[in-house]
Coordinates of C-alpha atoms in Angstrom, one line a residue:
Chain M
M504 CA 141.2 160.4 118.8
K505 CA 141.7 156.7 118.5
I506 CA 138.1 156.3 117.4
F507 CA 138.6 158.9 114.7
S508 CA 141.7 157.3 113.2
Y509 CA 139.9 154.0 113.5
S510 CA 137.0 155.2 111.4
I511 CA 139.3 156.6 108.7
F512 CA 141.0 153.2 108.7
L513 CA 137.7 151.4 108.4
F514 CA 136.6 153.6 105.5
M515 CA 139.8 153.1 103.6
F516 CA 139.3 149.4 104.1
W517 CA 135.8 149.5 102.8
F518 CA 136.9 151.6 99.8
L519 CA 139.7 149.3 98.9
L520 CA 137.5 146.2 99.2
S521 CA 134.7 147.6 97.1
G522 CA 136.4 149.9 94.6
H523 CA 133.2 151.9 94.0
T524 CA 133.2 155.6 93.5
E525 CA 129.5 156.4 92.9
P526 CA 128.2 159.0 95.4
L527 CA 125.3 156.8 96.6
L528 CA 127.6 153.8 97.3
L529 CA 130.1 156.1 99.0
I530 CA 127.4 157.4 101.3
L531 CA 126.2 153.8 102.0
G532 CA 129.8 152.9 102.9
L533 CA 130.1 155.8 105.2
T534 CA 126.9 154.8 106.9
S535 CA 128.1 151.3 107.4
V536 CA 131.4 152.7 108.9
L537 CA 129.4 154.9 111.3
L538 CA 127.2 151.9 112.3
T539 CA 130.4 149.9 113.0
I540 CA 131.9 152.7 115.0
I541 CA 128.7 152.9 117.2
L542 CA 128.7 149.2 117.8
V543 CA 132.4 149.2 118.6
K544 CA 132.0 152.0 121.0
R545 CA 129.2 150.2 122.8
M546 CA 131.2 147.0 123.0
D547 CA 134.3 148.9 124.1
V548 CA 136.7 146.8 122.1
V549 CA 139.0 149.5 120.6
D550 CA 141.9 149.5 123.1
H551 CA 145.7 149.1 123.0
E552 CA 145.3 145.4 122.3
S553 CA 142.9 145.2 119.4
Y554 CA 144.3 148.4 117.8
P555 CA 148.0 148.6 118.7
L556 CA 148.8 152.1 117.5
H557 CA 151.7 152.4 120.0
L558 CA 153.6 149.7 118.1
Y559 CA 153.6 151.5 114.7
K560 CA 157.4 152.1 114.8
Q561 CA 158.4 148.6 115.7
L562 CA 155.9 146.5 113.7
P563 CA 157.3 146.9 110.2
L564 CA 160.8 146.0 111.2
F565 CA 159.4 143.1 113.2
F566 CA 157.5 141.8 110.1
I567 CA 160.6 141.9 108.0
K568 CA 162.7 140.0 110.6
I569 CA 160.0 137.5 111.2
L570 CA 159.7 136.8 107.5
R571 CA 163.4 136.1 107.3
E572 CA 163.1 133.7 110.2
I573 CA 160.2 132.0 108.5
V574 CA 162.1 131.5 105.3
Y575 CA 165.2 130.0 107.1
A576 CA 163.0 127.8 109.3
N577 CA 161.1 126.6 106.2
M578 CA 164.3 125.6 104.4
D579 CA 165.4 123.6 107.5
V580 CA 162.1 121.7 107.7
V581 CA 162.0 121.1 104.0
K582 CA 165.5 119.6 104.2
R583 CA 164.3 117.2 107.0
I584 CA 161.4 116.1 104.9
I585 CA 163.2 115.3 101.7
K586 CA 166.3 113.8 103.3
P587 CA 166.0 110.0 102.9
G588 CA 166.5 107.8 105.9
K589 CA 164.5 106.4 108.7
R590 CA 164.6 109.2 111.3
T591 CA 165.7 112.7 110.3
I592 CA 164.0 114.5 113.2
S593 CA 164.5 114.7 116.9
P594 CA 161.4 116.1 118.6
Q595 CA 161.8 118.0 121.8
L596 CA 159.5 119.5 124.4
I597 CA 161.1 122.4 126.1
E598 CA 160.1 125.2 128.4
I599 CA 161.3 128.7 127.5
P600 CA 160.9 131.9 129.6
V601 CA 158.8 134.8 128.3
P602 CA 160.5 138.2 128.9
Q603 CA 157.5 140.2 127.6
K604 CA 155.5 142.1 130.3
T605 CA 152.2 142.7 128.5
D606 CA 149.7 140.2 127.3
L607 CA 149.9 141.5 123.8
G608 CA 153.7 140.9 123.7
R609 CA 153.3 137.4 125.1
V610 CA 150.7 136.6 122.4
I611 CA 152.9 138.0 119.7
Y612 CA 155.8 135.9 120.9
A613 CA 153.8 132.7 121.1
N614 CA 152.3 133.3 117.7
S615 CA 155.7 134.0 116.1
I616 CA 157.0 130.8 117.6
T617 CA 154.1 128.9 116.0
L618 CA 154.5 130.7 112.8
T619 CA 158.0 129.6 112.2
P620 CA 157.8 125.9 111.1
G621 CA 159.8 123.6 113.3
T622 CA 158.5 125.0 116.5
V623 CA 154.9 125.0 117.9
S624 CA 153.9 126.6 121.1
V625 CA 151.8 124.1 123.0
E626 CA 151.0 126.0 126.2
L627 CA 151.3 129.7 127.2
T628 CA 151.3 130.7 130.8
N629 CA 152.3 134.0 132.5
D630 CA 156.0 133.5 132.5
K631 CA 156.8 130.6 130.3
I632 CA 155.9 128.9 127.0
I633 CA 156.0 125.1 126.4
V634 CA 157.3 124.5 122.9
H635 CA 157.3 121.4 120.8
A636 CA 160.3 121.6 118.5
L637 CA 161.0 119.4 115.5
T638 CA 164.7 119.3 115.9
K639 CA 167.3 119.7 118.6
E640 CA 168.9 122.6 116.8
S641 CA 165.7 124.7 116.5
A642 CA 165.0 124.0 120.2
E643 CA 168.4 125.3 121.2
C644 CA 168.1 128.3 118.9
L645 CA 164.8 129.2 120.6
A646 CA 166.2 128.6 124.1
G647 CA 169.0 131.0 123.3
G648 CA 166.4 133.7 123.2
S649 CA 167.4 135.4 119.9
M650 CA 163.7 135.5 118.8
A651 CA 162.5 137.0 122.1
K652 CA 164.5 140.1 121.3
L653 CA 162.7 140.7 118.1
I654 CA 159.3 140.9 119.7
P655 CA 157.9 144.4 120.4
D656 CA 156.4 144.8 123.8
Chain N
M872 CA 151.7 128.0 84.2
F873 CA 148.6 128.6 86.3
T874 CA 147.5 125.1 85.3
A875 CA 150.7 123.6 86.7
A876 CA 150.2 125.4 90.0
I877 CA 146.6 124.3 90.2
L878 CA 147.6 120.6 89.6
A879 CA 150.2 120.8 92.3
I880 CA 147.7 122.3 94.7
L881 CA 145.2 119.6 93.9
V882 CA 147.9 116.9 94.6
T883 CA 148.6 118.6 97.9
M884 CA 144.9 118.7 98.7
G885 CA 144.6 115.0 97.8
L886 CA 147.4 114.1 100.2
A887 CA 145.9 116.2 103.0
L888 CA 142.6 114.5 102.4
A889 CA 144.3 111.1 102.6
R890 CA 145.8 112.1 106.0
A891 CA 142.4 113.3 107.1
L892 CA 140.9 109.9 106.2
M893 CA 143.7 107.8 107.7
G894 CA 143.8 109.6 111.0
P895 CA 145.0 108.0 113.3
T896 CA 143.9 110.6 116.0
V897 CA 141.1 113.1 115.7
Y898 CA 143.7 116.0 115.9
D899 CA 145.4 114.7 112.8
R900 CA 142.2 114.9 111.0
I901 CA 141.4 118.4 112.1
A902 CA 145.0 119.5 111.2
A903 CA 144.6 117.9 107.7
V904 CA 141.3 119.6 107.2
N905 CA 142.8 122.9 108.2
M906 CA 145.5 122.5 105.7
F907 CA 142.9 121.5 103.1
G908 CA 141.1 124.8 103.8
T909 CA 144.2 126.9 103.4
K910 CA 144.9 125.2 100.0
T911 CA 141.3 125.9 99.0
V912 CA 141.9 129.6 99.5
L913 CA 145.0 129.4 97.3
L914 CA 143.2 127.4 94.7
I915 CA 140.4 129.9 94.5
A916 CA 142.9 132.7 94.2
I917 CA 144.7 131.0 91.3
I918 CA 141.5 130.1 89.5
S919 CA 140.4 133.8 89.8
F920 CA 143.5 134.8 87.9
L921 CA 143.2 131.9 85.4
S922 CA 139.7 132.8 84.4
D923 CA 140.5 136.6 84.8
R924 CA 137.7 137.2 87.2
T925 CA 139.3 138.9 90.1
D926 CA 136.0 139.2 92.0
L927 CA 136.5 135.6 93.0
L928 CA 139.2 136.9 95.4
D929 CA 136.5 138.2 97.7
I930 CA 135.3 134.6 98.0
A931 CA 138.9 133.5 98.8
L932 CA 139.1 136.2 101.5
V933 CA 135.9 135.1 103.1
Y934 CA 136.9 131.5 102.9
A935 CA 140.1 132.2 104.7
L936 CA 138.1 133.7 107.6
I937 CA 135.4 131.0 107.7
N938 CA 137.9 128.3 107.6
F939 CA 139.6 129.6 110.7
I940 CA 136.3 130.0 112.6
G941 CA 135.1 126.5 111.4
I942 CA 138.3 124.8 112.6
V943 CA 138.1 126.4 116.0
A944 CA 134.4 125.5 116.3
V945 CA 135.0 121.9 115.3
L946 CA 138.0 121.7 117.7
K947 CA 135.8 123.0 120.6
L948 CA 133.1 120.5 119.7
V949 CA 135.5 117.7 119.7
V950 CA 137.2 118.6 123.0
Y951 CA 134.1 119.6 125.0
G952 CA 131.4 117.7 123.3
N953 CA 129.3 120.9 123.0
L954 CA 129.6 124.5 122.0
Y955 CA 128.1 126.2 125.0
S956 CA 130.5 125.5 127.9
S957 CA 132.9 128.3 128.6
E958 CA 134.5 126.8 131.6
K959 CA 137.7 124.9 131.4
E960 CA 136.5 122.3 133.9
N961 CA 136.0 118.9 132.4
P962 CA 137.2 118.5 128.8
K963 CA 136.1 115.2 127.5
Q964 CA 138.9 112.7 127.8
L965 CA 139.6 111.3 124.4
N966 CA 141.1 108.0 123.6
A967 CA 144.4 109.6 122.7
T968 CA 146.4 106.7 121.6
G969 CA 143.9 105.2 119.2
N970 CA 140.8 105.8 117.2
D971 CA 138.3 108.5 117.8
N972 CA 134.9 106.8 117.4
Chain J
M699 CA 164.9 141.9 78.1
R700 CA 161.7 143.9 78.8
P701 CA 160.7 144.6 82.4
E702 CA 157.3 142.9 82.0
M703 CA 159.1 139.7 80.9
I704 CA 161.3 139.8 84.0
I705 CA 158.2 140.2 86.3
D706 CA 156.5 137.4 84.5
I707 CA 159.4 135.1 85.0
L708 CA 159.7 136.1 88.6
S709 CA 156.0 135.4 89.2
W710 CA 156.3 132.0 87.5
V711 CA 159.3 131.1 89.7
C712 CA 157.3 132.1 92.8
L713 CA 154.2 130.2 91.8
L714 CA 156.1 127.0 90.9
S715 CA 158.3 127.0 94.0
G716 CA 155.3 127.6 96.1
S717 CA 153.5 124.7 94.6
L718 CA 156.5 122.5 95.1
L719 CA 156.7 123.5 98.7
G720 CA 153.0 122.6 99.1
I721 CA 153.7 119.1 97.7
I722 CA 156.7 118.7 100.0
G723 CA 154.7 119.7 103.0
A724 CA 152.0 117.2 102.0
I725 CA 154.6 114.5 101.8
G726 CA 155.8 115.6 105.2
I727 CA 152.5 115.1 106.9
H728 CA 152.7 111.5 105.6
R729 CA 156.4 110.9 106.5
F730 CA 156.5 112.2 110.1
P731 CA 155.6 109.8 112.8
D732 CA 153.3 111.6 115.2
F733 CA 150.8 114.4 115.4
Y734 CA 153.0 117.1 116.8
S735 CA 155.7 116.6 114.1
R736 CA 153.1 116.6 111.4
Q737 CA 152.0 120.0 112.6
H738 CA 155.4 121.3 111.6
A739 CA 155.0 119.9 108.1
A740 CA 151.6 121.5 107.8
G741 CA 153.2 124.7 109.0
I742 CA 155.3 124.8 105.8
T743 CA 152.2 124.8 103.6
D744 CA 150.6 127.4 105.8
T745 CA 153.5 129.9 105.6
L746 CA 156.1 129.9 102.9
C747 CA 153.9 128.0 100.3
A748 CA 151.0 130.4 100.7
M749 CA 153.4 133.4 100.8
L750 CA 155.1 132.4 97.5
I751 CA 151.9 131.6 95.7
L752 CA 150.2 134.8 96.7
L753 CA 153.4 136.8 95.9
G754 CA 153.5 135.2 92.4
L755 CA 149.8 136.1 91.8
G756 CA 150.5 139.6 93.1
L757 CA 153.3 140.1 90.6
Q758 CA 150.9 139.0 87.9
A759 CA 148.3 141.5 89.1
G760 CA 150.5 144.6 89.4
V761 CA 149.4 147.6 91.4
T762 CA 145.6 147.0 91.4
L763 CA 142.8 146.3 93.9
A764 CA 143.4 142.6 93.2
A765 CA 146.9 142.8 94.6
F766 CA 145.6 144.5 97.7
K767 CA 143.1 141.7 98.2
L768 CA 145.8 139.2 97.8
G769 CA 147.8 141.0 100.5
L770 CA 144.7 140.9 102.7
I771 CA 144.4 137.2 102.2
F772 CA 148.0 136.8 103.2
I773 CA 147.5 138.9 106.3
F774 CA 144.5 136.8 107.4
L775 CA 146.4 133.6 106.8
F776 CA 149.4 135.1 108.7
F777 CA 147.3 135.8 111.7
T778 CA 144.9 132.9 111.8
S779 CA 147.1 129.9 110.9
P780 CA 149.4 130.1 114.0
T781 CA 146.3 130.6 116.2
A782 CA 144.6 127.5 114.8
S783 CA 147.9 125.5 115.2
H784 CA 148.3 126.6 118.7
A785 CA 144.7 125.7 119.6
L786 CA 145.1 122.3 118.0
A787 CA 148.4 121.5 119.8
N788 CA 147.0 122.8 123.1
A789 CA 143.9 120.7 122.8
A790 CA 145.9 117.6 121.9
M791 CA 148.2 118.1 124.9
H792 CA 145.3 118.6 127.3
G793 CA 143.5 115.6 125.7
G794 CA 146.4 113.5 126.8
L795 CA 148.1 112.8 123.4
K796 CA 151.7 112.1 124.3
P797 CA 154.3 113.3 121.8
E798 CA 157.2 111.1 120.7
L799 CA 160.2 112.7 122.2
D800 CA 163.9 112.4 122.0
N801 CA 164.7 114.0 125.3
F802 CA 163.0 111.6 127.7
N803 CA 164.4 113.2 130.9
K804 CA 161.9 116.1 130.7
E805 CA 158.5 114.9 132.1
N806 CA 155.6 115.6 129.9
K807 CA 153.0 118.1 130.9
S808 CA 149.5 116.9 130.4

């Protein structure tokens, strides 16, 4: 079932990238999709991590929220850059706990931390992330755990 | 208007290149080159709209992927000194405070 | 005002503010003192700058295949840039590069 939806997805992807509608090219595209499916089945890589169908309800909301976070964080860092003066930043190295249970959730959390400017995840272990934060405020905001609630698990 | 955006991106690329040349650590250089690559993707995208040839977008797409792979490969080469070791045993100790040659 | 004109103006605003953010980020990687803080400045040019420029181009393109490809470029950048940043920061930390910190009471992991 998963393989089936994956092949439809792949064919849509091929069609949108190429934009061809001639029958010959369509058949060639279908062949390439089938070849990919055979390879993928042999490698056994289509699982809940590489193809997270079970997150389909949470992901769109998550993207909207993370985009908002990115915009706010960007404005803060831009302010720090253009503010004159010798030292406008206060770098911090903090440890924050990871509430997510699955590997996928942990990776999404660490990636979202890195994606928002002002915080970079330096080290990810099973139950904590070491984060380098540009300012005290962003470190405190992250330690408060408001972002951890956004992440689908 | 596209020209202004292209000029701004070229300025950004120049500044990133200056950081890549100045260092001081090897990680600064790699980060600057990564930024340079991202700007190249945007530059190709704008040029494809300026010259009205949207096929160039495919090249930008591939460049975005190759840039990522290249950065990770160069990073591994710098840290381990080779591309074949998969163990995390003995990463080459770099002279972290100073220069990387 | 005609709707095309509004879309044109919107896309110009997006393009110009994105370019401005790029320049600001590039200034940031020269102003900040150490590698880890420079990563944050580079993060601006990887996220909001790229987002705005691609959005501006997408508004110019309208609903076409080109817009879809722009969205794809955005998604690739969205997934790969934090991975590359994390790999860089992790390698720098394990390579023994000490960050300049304000909270000295926390000992540094190395």
